[in-house]
CSV table of C-alpha atoms and ligand atoms in Angstrom, one decimal:
chain,number,residue,atom,x,y,z
A,1,MET,CA,-6.3,14.1,24.3
A,2,LEU,CA,-4.1,16.5,26.2
A,3,ILE,CA,-1.0,17.5,24.3
A,4,THR,CA,1.9,18.5,26.5
A,5,GLY,CA,5.7,19.1,26.0
A,6,LYS,CA,6.2,15.4,26.6
A,7,THR,CA,3.8,14.3,23.8
A,8,ARG,CA,5.8,12.5,21.1
A,9,VAL,CA,5.0,13.3,17.4
A,10,CYS,CA,4.5,10.9,14.5
A,11,GLY,CA,3.1,11.8,11.1
A,12,ILE,CA,2.8,11.4,7.4
A,13,ILE,CA,4.6,13.5,4.7
A,14,GLY,CA,3.2,13.8,1.2
A,15,ASN,CA,1.5,16.0,-1.3
A,16,PRO,CA,-1.5,15.9,-1.3
A,17,VAL,CA,-1.9,14.6,2.3
A,18,GLU,CA,-5.1,16.1,3.5
A,19,HIS,CA,-7.3,13.1,2.6
A,20,SER,CA,-5.0,10.6,4.3
A,21,LEU,CA,-6.8,8.2,6.7
A,22,SER,CA,-3.6,7.3,8.5
A,23,PRO,CA,-4.1,10.0,11.3
A,24,VAL,CA,-7.5,8.4,12.1
A,25,MET,CA,-6.2,4.9,12.6
A,26,HIS,CA,-2.9,5.8,14.3
A,27,ASN,CA,-4.4,8.3,16.8
A,28,ALA,CA,-7.0,5.7,17.7
A,29,ALA,CA,-4.2,3.2,18.3
A,30,PHE,CA,-2.1,5.5,20.4
A,31,ALA,CA,-5.2,6.4,22.5
A,32,GLU,CA,-6.1,2.7,22.9
A,33,LEU,CA,-2.7,1.8,24.3
A,34,GLY,CA,-2.3,4.9,26.3
A,35,ILE,CA,0.8,6.1,24.4
A,36,ASP,CA,1.4,9.8,24.7
A,37,CYS,CA,1.9,10.4,20.9
A,38,VAL,CA,0.0,12.4,18.3
A,39,TYR,CA,0.0,11.6,14.5
A,40,VAL,CA,-0.1,14.6,12.2
A,41,PRO,CA,-0.3,15.0,8.4
A,42,PHE,CA,2.4,17.3,7.0
A,43,ARG,CA,2.0,18.6,3.4
A,44,VAL,CA,5.5,18.6,2.0
A,45,LEU,CA,6.3,19.7,-1.5
A,46,PRO,CA,9.2,18.0,-3.4
A,47,GLU,CA,11.4,21.0,-3.2
A,48,SER,CA,11.0,21.1,0.6
A,49,LEU,CA,11.6,17.4,1.3
A,50,LYS,CA,15.2,17.8,2.6
A,51,ASP,CA,14.2,20.6,5.0
A,52,ALA,CA,11.1,18.8,6.1
A,53,VAL,CA,13.1,15.6,6.9
A,54,HIS,CA,15.7,17.6,8.7
A,55,GLY,CA,13.0,19.4,10.7
A,56,LEU,CA,11.3,16.2,11.7
A,57,ARG,CA,14.5,14.6,12.8
A,58,SER,CA,15.7,17.6,14.8
A,59,GLN,CA,12.3,17.8,16.5
A,60,GLY,CA,12.8,14.2,17.7
A,61,VAL,CA,9.7,12.7,16.1
A,62,LEU,CA,9.1,9.0,16.8
A,63,GLY,CA,8.8,8.3,13.1
A,64,PHE,CA,6.7,9.1,10.1
A,65,ASN,CA,5.0,7.6,7.0
A,66,VAL,CA,5.9,8.7,3.5
A,67,THR,CA,3.4,8.9,0.7
A,68,PHE,CA,3.2,10.2,-2.9
A,69,PRO,CA,5.4,11.7,-4.3
A,70,HIS,CA,8.3,11.1,-1.9
A,71,LYS,CA,8.6,7.3,-1.5
A,72,ILE,CA,11.7,7.0,-3.7
A,73,GLU,CA,13.3,10.4,-3.1
A,74,ILE,CA,13.2,10.0,0.7
A,75,ILE,CA,15.8,7.2,0.4
A,76,LYS,CA,18.7,9.6,0.0
A,77,HIS,CA,17.8,11.2,3.4
A,78,MET,CA,17.9,7.9,5.3
A,79,GLN,CA,20.9,6.8,7.5
A,80,LYS,CA,19.8,3.2,7.1
A,81,LEU,CA,17.4,1.1,5.0
A,82,ASN,CA,16.0,-2.2,6.0
A,83,GLN,CA,16.4,-5.1,3.6
A,84,THR,CA,12.8,-5.0,2.2
A,85,ALA,CA,12.9,-1.3,1.5
A,86,ARG,CA,16.3,-1.7,-0.2
A,87,GLN,CA,14.9,-4.5,-2.4
A,88,ILE,CA,11.7,-2.6,-3.3
A,89,GLY,CA,13.6,0.7,-3.8
A,90,ALA,CA,11.0,2.7,-1.9
A,91,VAL,CA,10.2,3.7,1.7
A,92,ASN,CA,6.8,4.3,3.2
A,93,THR,CA,7.8,4.2,6.9
A,94,VAL,CA,10.6,5.9,8.8
A,95,LEU,CA,11.8,5.2,12.3
A,96,ASN,CA,13.8,7.8,14.2
A,97,ALA,CA,16.2,5.6,16.0
A,98,LYS,CA,17.9,8.1,18.4
A,99,GLY,CA,18.6,10.5,15.5
A,100,ASP,CA,19.3,7.9,12.8
A,101,LEU,CA,16.5,7.7,10.3
A,102,VAL,CA,15.8,4.1,9.3
A,103,GLY,CA,13.7,3.5,6.2
A,104,TYR,CA,11.2,0.6,5.9
A,105,ASN,CA,8.5,-0.4,3.4
A,106,THR,CA,5.4,-1.9,4.9
A,107,ASP,CA,3.2,-1.7,1.8
A,108,GLY,CA,4.0,-5.3,0.7
A,109,ILE,CA,3.4,-6.7,4.2
A,110,GLY,CA,0.1,-4.8,4.3
A,111,ALA,CA,-1.1,-6.2,1.1
A,112,VAL,CA,0.0,-9.8,1.9
A,113,GLU,CA,-1.6,-9.6,5.3
A,114,ALA,CA,-4.9,-8.3,3.8
A,115,LEU,CA,-4.9,-11.3,1.4
A,116,ARG,CA,-4.0,-13.8,4.2
A,117,GLN,CA,-6.6,-12.3,6.6
A,118,ASN,CA,-9.3,-12.7,3.9
A,119,GLY,CA,-8.6,-16.4,3.5
A,120,VAL,CA,-6.2,-16.5,0.5
A,121,ASP,CA,-4.0,-19.5,0.6
A,122,LEU,CA,-0.8,-17.7,-0.3
A,123,PRO,CA,1.6,-20.5,-1.1
A,124,ASN,CA,-0.9,-22.2,-3.4
A,125,ALA,CA,-2.6,-19.3,-5.1
A,126,GLY,CA,-1.8,-17.9,-8.5
A,127,PHE,CA,-1.6,-14.1,-8.7
A,128,THR,CA,-2.3,-11.6,-11.6
A,129,ILE,CA,-1.0,-8.2,-10.6
A,130,LEU,CA,-2.1,-5.2,-12.6
A,131,GLY,CA,0.5,-2.4,-12.6
A,132,ALA,CA,4.2,-2.2,-12.0
A,133,GLY,CA,4.5,1.0,-10.0
A,134,GLY,CA,5.7,1.5,-6.5
A,135,ALA,CA,2.8,-0.3,-4.7
A,136,ALA,CA,3.0,-3.2,-7.2
A,137,ARG,CA,6.8,-3.5,-6.7
A,138,ALA,CA,6.3,-3.8,-2.9
A,139,ILE,CA,3.6,-6.4,-3.3
A,140,VAL,CA,5.5,-8.5,-5.8
A,141,PHE,CA,8.7,-8.5,-3.8
A,142,THR,CA,6.8,-9.6,-0.7
A,143,LEU,CA,4.6,-12.2,-2.4
A,144,ALA,CA,7.5,-13.7,-4.3
A,145,GLU,CA,8.9,-14.8,-0.9
A,146,THR,CA,5.9,-17.2,-0.5
A,147,THR,CA,4.6,-18.1,-4.0
A,148,SER,CA,6.1,-18.7,-7.4
A,149,ARG,CA,2.9,-18.1,-9.4
A,150,ILE,CA,3.0,-14.3,-10.1
A,151,GLN,CA,2.1,-12.6,-13.4
A,152,VAL,CA,2.5,-8.9,-13.7
A,153,LEU,CA,0.8,-6.9,-16.5
A,154,ASN,CA,1.6,-3.3,-17.1
A,155,ARG,CA,0.7,-0.6,-19.6
A,156,THR,CA,4.3,0.4,-20.0
A,157,PHE,CA,5.7,-3.0,-20.6
A,158,GLU,CA,9.3,-2.0,-20.1
A,159,LYS,CA,8.6,-1.3,-16.4
A,160,ALA,CA,7.2,-4.8,-15.9
A,161,LYS,CA,10.3,-6.3,-17.6
A,162,LYS,CA,12.5,-4.2,-15.3
A,163,LEU,CA,10.7,-5.5,-12.3
A,164,LYS,CA,11.1,-9.1,-13.5
A,165,ARG,CA,14.9,-8.5,-13.9
A,166,GLU,CA,15.1,-7.0,-10.4
A,167,VAL,CA,13.2,-9.9,-8.7
A,168,LYS,CA,15.5,-12.3,-10.5
A,169,ARG,CA,18.6,-10.5,-9.4
A,170,LYS,CA,17.6,-9.7,-5.8
A,171,LEU,CA,15.4,-12.7,-4.8
A,172,ARG,CA,16.6,-15.3,-7.3
A,173,ARG,CA,12.9,-15.8,-8.1
A,174,ASP,CA,11.0,-15.7,-11.4
A,175,ILE,CA,7.8,-13.9,-12.3
A,176,MET,CA,6.0,-13.7,-15.6
A,177,VAL,CA,5.3,-10.3,-17.2
A,178,LEU,CA,2.9,-9.3,-19.9
A,179,PRO,CA,1.7,-6.1,-21.5
A,180,LEU,CA,-1.6,-4.9,-20.1
A,181,THR,CA,-4.0,-5.7,-23.0
A,182,LYS,CA,-7.4,-7.5,-22.9
A,183,LYS,CA,-5.9,-10.5,-24.6
A,184,CYS,CA,-3.0,-10.9,-22.2
A,185,LEU,CA,-5.3,-10.2,-19.2
A,186,THR,CA,-7.7,-13.0,-20.3
A,187,GLN,CA,-4.7,-15.3,-20.7
A,188,ALA,CA,-3.3,-14.4,-17.3
A,189,LEU,CA,-6.6,-14.9,-15.5
A,190,SER,CA,-7.1,-18.3,-17.1
A,191,THR,CA,-4.2,-19.6,-15.0
A,192,THR,CA,-4.5,-17.6,-11.8
A,193,ASN,CA,-7.2,-17.2,-9.1
A,194,VAL,CA,-6.3,-13.9,-7.4
A,195,LEU,CA,-6.4,-10.6,-9.2
A,196,VAL,CA,-4.7,-7.6,-7.6
A,197,ASN,CA,-5.3,-4.2,-9.1
A,198,THR,CA,-2.7,-1.5,-8.3
A,199,THR,CA,-3.6,0.9,-11.1
A,200,SER,CA,-6.1,3.7,-10.8
A,201,VAL,CA,-8.2,2.3,-13.6
A,202,GLY,CA,-10.4,0.1,-11.4
A,203,ALA,CA,-11.4,3.2,-9.4
A,204,ASN,CA,-12.8,5.1,-12.3
A,205,ALA,CA,-16.5,5.7,-12.4
A,206,ASP,CA,-16.7,4.7,-16.0
A,207,PRO,CA,-14.2,1.9,-17.0
A,208,LYS,CA,-15.6,1.8,-20.5
A,209,GLY,CA,-12.9,1.5,-23.1
A,210,SER,CA,-10.4,0.3,-20.5
A,211,PHE,CA,-9.1,-3.2,-20.0
A,212,LEU,CA,-11.7,-3.7,-17.4
A,213,ASP,CA,-14.4,-3.6,-20.0
A,214,GLU,CA,-15.5,-7.2,-20.7
A,215,LEU,CA,-13.1,-8.4,-18.0
A,216,GLY,CA,-13.9,-12.1,-17.6
A,217,LEU,CA,-14.2,-12.8,-13.9
A,218,ASP,CA,-14.9,-16.2,-12.5
A,219,ARG,CA,-16.8,-16.4,-9.1
A,220,ARG,CA,-14.0,-18.6,-7.7
A,221,MET,CA,-11.6,-15.7,-8.0
A,222,THR,CA,-10.5,-13.3,-5.3
A,223,VAL,CA,-10.3,-9.7,-6.5
A,224,PHE,CA,-8.2,-7.2,-4.4
A,225,ASP,CA,-8.3,-3.6,-5.4
A,226,ILE,CA,-5.6,-1.7,-3.4
A,227,VAL,CA,-6.9,1.7,-4.7
A,228,TYR,CA,-9.5,3.0,-2.2
A,229,GLY,CA,-11.8,5.9,-2.2
A,230,GLN,CA,-15.0,6.9,-0.5
A,231,SER,CA,-17.1,4.3,-2.3
A,232,GLU,CA,-16.4,0.8,-3.6
A,233,SER,CA,-14.4,0.8,-6.8
A,234,MET,CA,-16.0,-0.2,-10.1
A,235,LEU,CA,-13.7,-3.2,-10.3
A,236,LEU,CA,-14.9,-4.4,-6.8
A,237,GLN,CA,-18.5,-3.7,-7.7
A,238,LYS,CA,-18.2,-5.8,-10.8
A,239,ALA,CA,-16.3,-8.6,-8.9
A,240,ARG,CA,-18.9,-8.7,-6.2
A,241,GLN,CA,-21.7,-8.9,-8.8
A,242,GLN,CA,-20.0,-11.9,-10.3
A,243,GLY,CA,-19.8,-13.6,-6.9
A,244,CYS,CA,-16.1,-13.2,-6.4
A,245,ARG,CA,-14.5,-12.7,-3.0
A,246,THR,CA,-13.5,-9.0,-2.8
A,247,ILE,CA,-10.9,-7.2,-0.7
A,248,GLY,CA,-10.8,-3.4,-0.6
A,249,GLY,CA,-7.7,-1.1,-0.3
A,250,ILE,CA,-8.6,-0.1,3.2
A,251,GLU,CA,-7.5,-3.6,4.4
A,252,MET,CA,-4.0,-3.0,3.0
A,253,LEU,CA,-4.0,0.5,4.5
A,254,LEU,CA,-4.9,-1.0,7.9
A,255,HIS,CA,-2.2,-3.7,7.8
A,256,GLN,CA,0.6,-1.5,6.4
A,257,GLY,CA,-0.3,1.0,9.2
A,258,ALA,CA,-0.3,-1.8,11.8
A,259,SER,CA,3.2,-2.8,10.7
A,260,ALA,CA,4.4,0.8,10.8
A,261,PHE,CA,2.9,1.2,14.3
A,262,GLU,CA,4.8,-1.8,15.6
A,263,ILE,CA,8.1,-0.5,14.1
A,264,TRP,CA,7.6,2.9,15.9
A,265,THR,CA,6.3,1.6,19.3
A,266,GLY,CA,7.6,-1.9,19.6
A,267,ARG,CA,4.0,-2.8,20.7
A,268,ARG,CA,1.5,-5.0,19.0
A,269,ALA,CA,-0.9,-2.8,17.0
A,270,PRO,CA,-4.5,-2.8,18.2
A,271,ILE,CA,-5.8,-3.8,14.8
A,272,GLU,CA,-9.5,-3.9,15.7
A,273,THR,CA,-9.4,-0.4,17.2
A,274,MET,CA,-7.7,0.9,14.1
A,275,ARG,CA,-10.3,-0.9,11.8
A,276,ARG,CA,-13.2,0.5,13.8
A,277,ALA,CA,-11.7,4.0,13.7
A,278,LEU,CA,-11.4,3.8,9.9
A,279,ALA,CA,-14.9,2.4,9.5
A,280,SER,CA,-16.6,5.1,11.6
A,281,HIS,CA,-14.6,7.8,9.8
A,282,GLN,CA,-15.8,6.5,6.5
A,283,VAL,CA,-19.4,6.4,7.7
A,284,LYS,CA,-19.1,10.0,8.9
A,285,GLN,CA,-17.5,11.1,5.6
A,286,ALA,CA,-20.4,9.4,3.7
A,287,LYS,CA,-22.9,11.3,5.8
A,288,ASP,CA,-21.1,14.6,5.4
A,289,ASN,CA,-21.1,14.1,1.6
A,290,ALA,CA,-24.8,13.2,1.5
A,291,TRP,CA,-25.6,16.7,2.9
B,1,NAP,N1,-4.3,0.6,0.1
B,1,NAP,C1,-3.1,1.1,0.4
B,1,NAP,O1,-2.7,1.0,1.5
B,1,NAP,C2,-2.2,1.6,-0.7
B,1,NAP,C3,-0.8,1.7,-0.6
B,1,NAP,C4,-0.1,2.2,-1.6
B,1,NAP,C5,-0.7,2.7,-2.7
B,1,NAP,N2,-2.0,2.6,-2.9
B,1,NAP,C6,-2.7,3.2,-4.1
B,1,NAP,O2,-2.3,2.4,-5.2
B,1,NAP,C7,-2.3,3.2,-6.3
B,1,NAP,C8,-0.9,3.1,-7.1
B,1,NAP,O3,0.1,3.6,-6.3
B,1,NAP,P1,1.6,3.5,-6.8
B,1,NAP,O4,2.4,4.2,-5.7
B,1,NAP,O5,2.0,2.2,-7.2
B,1,NAP,O6,1.6,4.5,-8.1
B,1,NAP,P2,2.6,4.6,-9.3
B,1,NAP,O7,4.0,4.2,-8.9
B,1,NAP,O8,2.4,5.9,-9.9
B,1,NAP,O9,2.1,3.4,-10.3
B,1,NAP,C9,0.8,3.6,-11.0
B,1,NAP,C10,0.6,2.3,-11.8
B,1,NAP,O10,-0.7,2.4,-12.4
B,1,NAP,C11,-0.6,2.3,-13.8
B,1,NAP,N3,-1.6,3.1,-14.5
B,1,NAP,C12,-1.9,4.4,-14.2
B,1,NAP,N4,-2.9,4.8,-15.0
B,1,NAP,C13,-3.2,3.8,-15.8
B,1,NAP,C14,-4.1,3.6,-16.9
B,1,NAP,N5,-5.0,4.6,-17.3
B,1,NAP,N6,-4.2,2.4,-17.5
B,1,NAP,C15,-3.4,1.4,-17.2
B,1,NAP,N7,-2.5,1.5,-16.2
B,1,NAP,C16,-2.4,2.7,-15.5
B,1,NAP,C17,0.8,2.7,-14.1
B,1,NAP,O11,1.2,2.2,-15.4
B,1,NAP,P3,2.4,2.8,-16.3
B,1,NAP,O12,3.6,2.2,-15.7
B,1,NAP,O13,2.1,2.4,-17.6
B,1,NAP,O14,2.3,4.3,-16.1
B,1,NAP,C18,1.6,2.1,-13.0
B,1,NAP,O15,1.8,0.7,-13.2
B,1,NAP,C19,-2.6,4.6,-5.9
B,1,NAP,O16,-3.9,4.9,-6.2
B,1,NAP,C20,-2.3,4.6,-4.4
B,1,NAP,O17,-3.1,5.5,-3.7
B,1,NAP,C21,-2.8,2.1,-1.9
């Protein structure tokens, strides 16, 4: 594309950010809709966050995504927060509204849309969520709007209990929380049919000794691993072998990105173009790695 003085800028700030797939899908979406905008990754260290945000704002960027480790810290640099971002306590998307930075969180919407598009009957499903970090918080707050059957298991149990208190206070909904042990996981899975992993454990090449070892999966379950890499996670491999329906993290990335795109442009995101761009990038990466 031809970049001129009129070309708007969008981007993602984080550290590390060089492996982000967001530029691939957003640049494809801008090109598809003929929007003169370019999406760029910006590596921003924690000590430079304030200056980076000031720079982006004064350059008049359309908006930007926020990733690790800035999703919470960015809040103090926002002029406004939308309700979902306030409830979750983290921001992954910023809109530059004529100089006012407005913080959103599209991670939960992205995950819920990935579940819905893959045939999960949200109001009637029972969910076991592994992890209580930033992504899990976004997913739980969004899911809790449509279902009451949510169990959260976390290694640091206090964090799961804090999430339960917050969901109760902010949404007036109840979730069940358990420590992340094999026994509790077996108990949780016996009463739910959708497993959502938000911890890095499922991605590990060798899950031996982790709670995934001897994980009892039933083929009627849906297994969604939000952590994505260049190959299918161990958890998803295992789930697929058991005959479960599987959903990869790229689906969440796609839908959270589509939601961010709509916030920035006010236009419907060209989802299939974004999906194709991600898929062909992954094929290219796999070929490059094979060499
Ligand atoms: N697909 C997408 O679009 C998308 C979007 C957002 C995030 N993600 C991915 O989701 C993952 C989590 O992100 P996050 O922002 O939620 O991170 P986070 O806030 O750091 O939370 C990490 C979670 O993983 C748990 N955990 C880490 N190592 C563990 C281990 N060895 N055993 C058991 N639990 C472990 C942590 O438990 P403790 O509380 O006990 O430490 C915590 O619950 C990342 O890989 C990120 O790239 C994907």
